[in-house]
Amino acid sequence: MNYDIVLCGVGGQGVLSTAYVIDHAAVDAGLFFKQPEIHGMSQRGGAVSAQVRIADEPVSSDLISSGSARAVLSVEPMESLRYLSLLAKDGWVFTDVTPLKNIAEYPETSRLYEVLFSLPHVVAVDATRLAAKAGASKAQNMVVLGAAASHLPFSVESLEKNIKALFEPKGERVVTSNLKAFRMGRAASEFGTALILRGVKPAIAARVVARLDFDATPVPSEVVVAWSKRLLADDGATVAANVFASRDVLGLDPSIPAKLG
């Protein structure tokens, strides 16, 4: 078994913290891992990345080969696109949709999102907003980690255990808010998966998930049914595009999908 992960974002967004949780979860699962150095300058808002290679036997090479990463976890949407050359054809991108424009040549967000939502396997979440709702504005990384949780080669329980270990020195409030952020990301991702399983196209599901307001609990099945019916209608793609373009935060009330058009 081999599972290569690219972690990326901008300095100060917690890429190292995400790596800590993943590395320790790999050890808990009896797996081997290698992680080369983090690149970037956090004090200047520079790009930061880490490559984590996980396997059931010793890992010989530090770096991920082109086309072999199983997942890209990004806390910034443009940064997620930097590493697409490393992503396998069946690999997944998990990213925050909130831009952090730290360079003068930052692309037009409309074009950025066009590329992002054209990917066959993408989970896009408003991690910045969900982290603030969880009570920790800097916990976007935990929202993204939660969104990826069901795809990673170790248990959710192990991930949560190591989130607790990482943040325990900062007190119970910080532990609780980061776990809540993680669970919100997981709820968002599982909702998107449920829509796709009911026949909603991935690009449509991704746009809607990125604008909905999730709690730290699974989305009820009747909510999934209501949204999937609306998004499977003839104008479902238009509805999803309008939802995302509006930048409004929508609740999960089952009556909402029927009102969209």
mmCIF file of C-alpha atoms in Angstrom:
data_model
loop_
_atom_site.group_PDB
_atom_site.id
_atom_site.type_symbol
_atom_site.label_atom_id
_atom_site.label_comp_id
_atom_site.label_asym_id
_atom_site.label_seq_id
_atom_site.Cartn_x
_atom_site.Cartn_y
_atom_site.Cartn_z
ATOM 1 C CA MET A 1 0.000 0.000 0.000
ATOM 2 C CA ASN A 2 1.243 3.460 -0.926
ATOM 3 C CA TYR A 3 -0.537 6.724 -0.232
ATOM 4 C CA ASP A 4 1.172 9.979 -1.192
ATOM 5 C CA ILE A 5 -0.239 13.296 0.034
ATOM 6 C CA VAL A 6 0.622 16.878 -0.873
ATOM 7 C CA LEU A 7 -0.127 19.436 1.848
ATOM 8 C CA CYS A 8 -0.083 23.066 0.812
ATOM 9 C CA GLY A 9 -1.168 26.572 1.655
ATOM 10 C CA VAL A 10 0.247 29.908 2.659
ATOM 11 C CA GLY A 11 2.504 30.551 5.615
ATOM 12 C CA GLY A 12 0.568 30.651 8.866
ATOM 13 C CA GLN A 13 -2.300 28.447 7.628
ATOM 14 C CA GLY A 14 -1.235 25.381 9.578
ATOM 15 C CA VAL A 15 0.347 23.098 6.985
ATOM 16 C CA LEU A 16 2.802 21.840 9.617
ATOM 17 C CA SER A 17 -0.034 21.129 12.031
ATOM 18 C CA THR A 18 -1.842 19.076 9.407
ATOM 19 C CA ALA A 19 1.365 17.155 8.726
ATOM 20 C CA TYR A 20 1.736 16.429 12.452
ATOM 21 C CA VAL A 21 -1.735 14.876 12.674
ATOM 22 C CA ILE A 22 -1.288 12.799 9.505
ATOM 23 C CA ASP A 23 2.213 11.615 10.437
ATOM 24 C CA HIS A 24 1.140 10.472 13.894
ATOM 25 C CA ALA A 25 -2.011 8.804 12.565
ATOM 26 C CA ALA A 26 0.202 6.863 10.142
ATOM 27 C CA VAL A 27 2.380 5.684 13.027
ATOM 28 C CA ASP A 28 -0.734 4.663 15.002
ATOM 29 C CA ALA A 29 -1.816 2.565 12.021
ATOM 30 C CA GLY A 30 1.547 0.787 11.908
ATOM 31 C CA LEU A 31 2.502 2.433 8.641
ATOM 32 C CA PHE A 32 5.775 3.968 7.502
ATOM 33 C CA PHE A 33 6.084 7.543 6.317
ATOM 34 C CA LYS A 34 8.541 10.081 4.994
ATOM 35 C CA GLN A 35 8.085 13.825 4.919
ATOM 36 C CA PRO A 36 10.649 16.133 3.353
ATOM 37 C CA GLU A 37 11.089 19.675 4.571
ATOM 38 C CA ILE A 38 8.403 22.305 4.432
ATOM 39 C CA HIS A 39 9.014 25.023 1.831
ATOM 40 C CA GLY A 40 8.016 28.640 2.306
ATOM 41 C CA MET A 41 8.380 31.599 4.610
ATOM 42 C CA SER A 42 5.429 31.908 6.964
ATOM 43 C CA GLN A 43 6.439 35.319 8.254
ATOM 44 C CA ARG A 44 6.082 36.700 4.715
ATOM 45 C CA GLY A 45 2.946 34.832 3.722
ATOM 46 C CA GLY A 46 4.921 32.680 1.318
ATOM 47 C CA ALA A 47 3.723 29.438 -0.217
ATOM 48 C CA VAL A 48 4.205 26.416 2.050
ATOM 49 C CA SER A 49 4.097 22.763 1.039
ATOM 50 C CA ALA A 50 4.916 19.340 2.389
ATOM 51 C CA GLN A 51 4.946 15.943 0.739
ATOM 52 C CA VAL A 52 3.928 13.055 2.975
ATOM 53 C CA ARG A 53 4.594 9.555 1.675
ATOM 54 C CA ILE A 54 2.826 6.725 3.531
ATOM 55 C CA ALA A 55 3.286 3.003 2.919
ATOM 56 C CA ASP A 56 3.078 -0.394 4.589
ATOM 57 C CA GLU A 57 6.805 -0.892 4.055
ATOM 58 C CA PRO A 58 9.787 1.459 4.450
ATOM 59 C CA VAL A 59 9.668 4.437 2.079
ATOM 60 C CA SER A 60 12.875 4.931 0.104
ATOM 61 C CA SER A 61 12.284 8.224 -1.691
ATOM 62 C CA ASP A 62 11.372 11.537 -0.074
ATOM 63 C CA LEU A 63 9.604 13.103 -3.038
ATOM 64 C CA ILE A 64 6.333 12.265 -4.748
ATOM 65 C CA SER A 65 6.616 11.335 -8.410
ATOM 66 C CA SER A 66 4.561 13.072 -11.067
ATOM 67 C CA GLY A 67 1.081 11.599 -11.330
ATOM 68 C CA SER A 68 1.242 9.521 -8.163
ATOM 69 C CA ALA A 69 -0.236 11.627 -5.336
ATOM 70 C CA ARG A 70 -3.488 10.246 -4.018
ATOM 71 C CA ALA A 71 -4.551 13.537 -2.461
ATOM 72 C CA VAL A 72 -3.807 17.251 -2.362
ATOM 73 C CA LEU A 73 -4.929 18.979 0.835
ATOM 74 C CA SER A 74 -4.817 22.739 0.465
ATOM 75 C CA VAL A 75 -5.829 25.640 2.697
ATOM 76 C CA GLU A 76 -5.803 28.029 -0.281
ATOM 77 C CA PRO A 77 -7.447 27.411 -3.665
ATOM 78 C CA MET A 78 -4.690 28.651 -5.969
ATOM 79 C CA GLU A 79 -2.085 26.660 -4.048
ATOM 80 C CA SER A 80 -4.076 23.477 -4.675
ATOM 81 C CA LEU A 81 -3.661 23.981 -8.426
ATOM 82 C CA ARG A 82 0.123 24.289 -8.213
ATOM 83 C CA TYR A 83 0.442 20.577 -7.518
ATOM 84 C CA LEU A 84 -1.943 19.047 -10.042
ATOM 85 C CA SER A 85 1.013 17.611 -11.966
ATOM 86 C CA LEU A 86 1.718 15.393 -8.950
ATOM 87 C CA LEU A 87 -1.874 14.177 -8.653
ATOM 88 C CA ALA A 88 -2.826 10.709 -9.866
ATOM 89 C CA LYS A 89 -5.679 10.402 -12.377
ATOM 90 C CA ASP A 90 -7.957 9.093 -9.618
ATOM 91 C CA GLY A 91 -6.507 11.420 -6.986
ATOM 92 C CA TRP A 92 -8.569 13.908 -4.983
ATOM 93 C CA VAL A 93 -8.202 17.609 -4.241
ATOM 94 C CA PHE A 94 -9.508 18.922 -0.918
ATOM 95 C CA THR A 95 -9.339 22.687 -0.582
ATOM 96 C CA ASP A 96 -10.624 25.836 1.013
ATOM 97 C CA VAL A 97 -12.303 28.125 -1.538
ATOM 98 C CA THR A 98 -11.292 31.369 0.204
ATOM 99 C CA PRO A 99 -8.451 33.094 -1.675
ATOM 100 C CA LEU A 100 -5.512 34.552 0.205
ATOM 101 C CA LYS A 101 -4.130 36.977 -2.364
ATOM 102 C CA ASN A 102 -0.513 37.163 -1.267
ATOM 103 C CA ILE A 103 0.970 37.857 -4.718
ATOM 104 C CA ALA A 104 0.417 40.661 -7.212
ATOM 105 C CA GLU A 105 -0.246 38.219 -10.076
ATOM 106 C CA TYR A 106 -3.003 36.316 -8.275
ATOM 107 C CA PRO A 107 -5.331 34.978 -10.990
ATOM 108 C CA GLU A 108 -8.899 36.069 -11.518
ATOM 109 C CA THR A 109 -10.973 34.048 -9.082
ATOM 110 C CA SER A 110 -13.563 33.205 -11.741
ATOM 111 C CA ARG A 111 -10.876 31.502 -13.818
ATOM 112 C CA LEU A 112 -9.398 29.835 -10.762
ATOM 113 C CA TYR A 113 -12.761 28.331 -9.814
ATOM 114 C CA GLU A 114 -13.407 27.280 -13.404
ATOM 115 C CA VAL A 115 -10.259 25.152 -13.311
ATOM 116 C CA LEU A 116 -10.885 23.898 -9.784
ATOM 117 C CA PHE A 117 -14.437 22.702 -10.444
ATOM 118 C CA SER A 118 -13.442 21.063 -13.705
ATOM 119 C CA LEU A 119 -11.425 18.503 -11.743
ATOM 120 C CA PRO A 120 -13.044 15.059 -11.649
ATOM 121 C CA HIS A 121 -12.446 14.537 -7.925
ATOM 122 C CA VAL A 122 -12.642 17.677 -5.804
ATOM 123 C CA VAL A 123 -14.090 18.604 -2.419
ATOM 124 C CA ALA A 124 -14.222 22.369 -1.982
ATOM 125 C CA VAL A 125 -15.274 23.802 1.375
ATOM 126 C CA ASP A 126 -15.525 27.284 2.810
ATOM 127 C CA ALA A 127 -13.003 26.310 5.458
ATOM 128 C CA THR A 128 -12.364 29.885 6.528
ATOM 129 C CA ARG A 129 -16.020 30.489 7.381
ATOM 130 C CA LEU A 130 -16.543 27.070 8.973
ATOM 131 C CA ALA A 131 -13.436 27.505 11.125
ATOM 132 C CA ALA A 132 -14.760 30.829 12.400
ATOM 133 C CA LYS A 133 -18.095 29.175 13.172
ATOM 134 C CA ALA A 134 -16.246 26.470 15.105
ATOM 135 C CA GLY A 135 -14.659 29.146 17.280
ATOM 136 C CA ALA A 136 -11.119 29.022 15.897
ATOM 137 C CA SER A 137 -10.545 31.296 12.912
ATOM 138 C CA LYS A 138 -7.159 29.675 12.234
ATOM 139 C CA ALA A 139 -8.579 26.142 12.079
ATOM 140 C CA GLN A 140 -9.145 26.147 8.298
ATOM 141 C CA ASN A 141 -6.541 23.405 8.064
ATOM 142 C CA MET A 142 -8.605 21.163 10.342
ATOM 143 C CA VAL A 143 -11.712 21.748 8.193
ATOM 144 C CA VAL A 144 -9.759 20.643 5.107
ATOM 145 C CA LEU A 145 -8.328 17.650 6.976
ATOM 146 C CA GLY A 146 -11.862 16.676 8.001
ATOM 147 C CA ALA A 147 -12.987 16.939 4.384
ATOM 148 C CA ALA A 148 -10.270 14.455 3.408
ATOM 149 C CA ALA A 149 -10.691 12.139 6.409
ATOM 150 C CA SER A 150 -12.731 9.379 4.782
ATOM 151 C CA HIS A 151 -10.192 9.111 1.954
ATOM 152 C CA LEU A 152 -7.106 8.715 4.149
ATOM 153 C CA PRO A 153 -5.640 5.283 5.027
ATOM 154 C CA PHE A 154 -6.311 5.492 8.767
ATOM 155 C CA SER A 155 -9.280 5.912 11.058
ATOM 156 C CA VAL A 156 -11.151 9.066 11.941
ATOM 157 C CA GLU A 157 -10.642 8.120 15.590
ATOM 158 C CA SER A 158 -6.877 8.203 15.134
ATOM 159 C CA LEU A 159 -7.025 11.584 13.402
ATOM 160 C CA GLU A 160 -9.139 13.029 16.217
ATOM 161 C CA LYS A 161 -6.843 11.533 18.850
ATOM 162 C CA ASN A 162 -3.864 13.279 17.295
ATOM 163 C CA ILE A 163 -5.721 16.564 16.878
ATOM 164 C CA LYS A 164 -6.327 16.445 20.627
ATOM 165 C CA ALA A 165 -2.664 15.666 21.306
ATOM 166 C CA LEU A 166 -1.520 18.532 19.086
ATOM 167 C CA PHE A 167 -3.718 21.183 20.679
ATOM 168 C CA GLU A 168 -3.894 20.000 24.316
ATOM 169 C CA PRO A 169 -1.056 22.321 25.408
ATOM 170 C CA LYS A 170 -3.208 25.259 24.266
ATOM 171 C CA GLY A 171 -6.168 24.326 26.444
ATOM 172 C CA GLU A 172 -9.531 22.636 26.222
ATOM 173 C CA ARG A 173 -11.216 25.454 24.280
ATOM 174 C CA VAL A 174 -8.672 25.191 21.460
ATOM 175 C CA VAL A 175 -8.974 21.397 21.383
ATOM 176 C CA THR A 176 -12.768 21.592 21.226
ATOM 177 C CA SER A 177 -12.875 24.223 18.470
ATOM 178 C CA ASN A 178 -10.353 22.392 16.292
ATOM 179 C CA LEU A 179 -12.216 19.102 16.661
ATOM 180 C CA LYS A 180 -15.440 20.899 15.761
ATOM 181 C CA ALA A 181 -13.781 22.379 12.669
ATOM 182 C CA PHE A 182 -12.548 18.900 11.668
ATOM 183 C CA ARG A 183 -16.037 17.438 12.062
ATOM 184 C CA MET A 184 -17.608 20.241 10.036
ATOM 185 C CA GLY A 185 -15.230 19.492 7.172
ATOM 186 C CA ARG A 186 -16.074 15.819 7.411
ATOM 187 C CA ALA A 187 -19.823 16.560 7.344
ATOM 188 C CA ALA A 188 -19.377 18.750 4.263
ATOM 189 C CA SER A 189 -17.390 16.127 2.394
ATOM 190 C CA GLU A 190 -19.768 13.296 3.255
ATOM 191 C CA PHE A 191 -22.723 15.412 2.128
ATOM 192 C CA GLY A 192 -21.029 15.959 -1.233
ATOM 193 C CA THR A 193 -20.330 12.244 -1.547
ATOM 194 C CA ALA A 194 -23.960 11.442 -0.764
ATOM 195 C CA LEU A 195 -25.145 13.828 -3.488
ATOM 196 C CA ILE A 196 -22.819 12.202 -6.023
ATOM 197 C CA LEU A 197 -23.999 8.712 -5.043
ATOM 198 C CA ARG A 198 -27.537 9.857 -5.798
ATOM 199 C CA GLY A 199 -26.477 10.905 -9.299
ATOM 200 C CA VAL A 200 -25.526 14.565 -8.901
ATOM 201 C CA LYS A 201 -22.548 15.481 -11.087
ATOM 202 C CA PRO A 202 -19.347 16.087 -9.080
ATOM 203 C CA ALA A 203 -18.893 19.655 -10.380
ATOM 204 C CA ILE A 204 -22.442 20.552 -9.336
ATOM 205 C CA ALA A 205 -22.066 18.966 -5.910
ATOM 206 C CA ALA A 206 -18.734 20.701 -5.321
ATOM 207 C CA ARG A 207 -20.119 24.169 -6.037
ATOM 208 C CA VAL A 208 -23.036 23.693 -3.660
ATOM 209 C CA VAL A 209 -20.995 22.158 -0.835
ATOM 210 C CA ALA A 210 -18.677 25.165 -0.936
ATOM 211 C CA ARG A 211 -21.529 27.529 -0.043
ATOM 212 C CA LEU A 212 -23.500 25.583 2.569
ATOM 213 C CA ASP A 213 -23.395 26.003 6.322
ATOM 214 C CA PHE A 214 -22.477 22.718 8.012
ATOM 215 C CA ASP A 215 -22.550 21.646 11.626
ATOM 216 C CA ALA A 216 -20.194 19.193 13.310
ATOM 217 C CA THR A 217 -22.666 16.334 12.773
ATOM 218 C CA PRO A 218 -23.653 14.300 9.703
ATOM 219 C CA VAL A 219 -26.258 15.828 7.408
ATOM 220 C CA PRO A 220 -29.661 14.103 7.820
ATOM 221 C CA SER A 221 -30.703 11.825 4.972
ATOM 222 C CA GLU A 222 -33.863 13.821 4.219
ATOM 223 C CA VAL A 223 -31.702 16.883 3.571
ATOM 224 C CA VAL A 224 -29.544 14.908 1.144
ATOM 225 C CA VAL A 225 -32.678 13.716 -0.669
ATOM 226 C CA ALA A 226 -34.118 17.244 -0.953
ATOM 227 C CA TRP A 227 -30.923 18.764 -2.311
ATOM 228 C CA SER A 228 -30.218 15.902 -4.695
ATOM 229 C CA LYS A 229 -33.705 16.131 -6.215
ATOM 230 C CA ARG A 230 -33.264 19.837 -6.831
ATOM 231 C CA LEU A 231 -29.777 19.455 -8.280
ATOM 232 C CA LEU A 232 -30.853 16.581 -10.530
ATOM 233 C CA ALA A 233 -33.503 18.772 -12.158
ATOM 234 C CA ASP A 234 -32.905 20.112 -15.647
ATOM 235 C CA ASP A 235 -31.654 23.435 -14.273
ATOM 236 C CA GLY A 236 -29.547 21.863 -11.517
ATOM 237 C CA ALA A 237 -26.271 23.071 -12.986
ATOM 238 C CA THR A 238 -27.595 26.631 -13.177
ATOM 239 C CA VAL A 239 -28.812 26.450 -9.595
ATOM 240 C CA ALA A 240 -25.408 25.257 -8.389
ATOM 241 C CA ALA A 241 -23.604 27.965 -10.377
ATOM 242 C CA ASN A 242 -25.897 30.648 -8.962
ATOM 243 C CA VAL A 243 -25.461 29.350 -5.421
ATOM 244 C CA PHE A 244 -21.694 29.525 -5.692
ATOM 245 C CA ALA A 245 -21.568 32.851 -7.527
ATOM 246 C CA SER A 246 -23.836 34.539 -4.992
ATOM 247 C CA ARG A 247 -21.316 33.960 -2.173
ATOM 248 C CA ASP A 248 -24.264 33.818 0.215
ATOM 249 C CA VAL A 249 -24.171 31.289 3.022
ATOM 250 C CA LEU A 250 -27.114 28.913 2.732
ATOM 251 C CA GLY A 251 -28.461 26.722 5.479
ATOM 252 C CA LEU A 252 -29.294 23.056 5.022
ATOM 253 C CA ASP A 253 -33.053 23.482 5.481
ATOM 254 C CA PRO A 254 -34.700 20.958 3.089
ATOM 255 C CA SER A 255 -37.127 23.664 1.909
ATOM 256 C CA ILE A 256 -34.303 25.816 0.528
ATOM 257 C CA PRO A 257 -33.512 23.766 -2.612
ATOM 258 C CA ALA A 258 -37.085 24.064 -3.849
ATOM 259 C CA LYS A 259 -36.806 27.859 -3.802
ATOM 260 C CA LEU A 260 -33.641 28.081 -5.845
ATOM 261 C CA GLY A 261 -33.675 28.808 -9.535
#
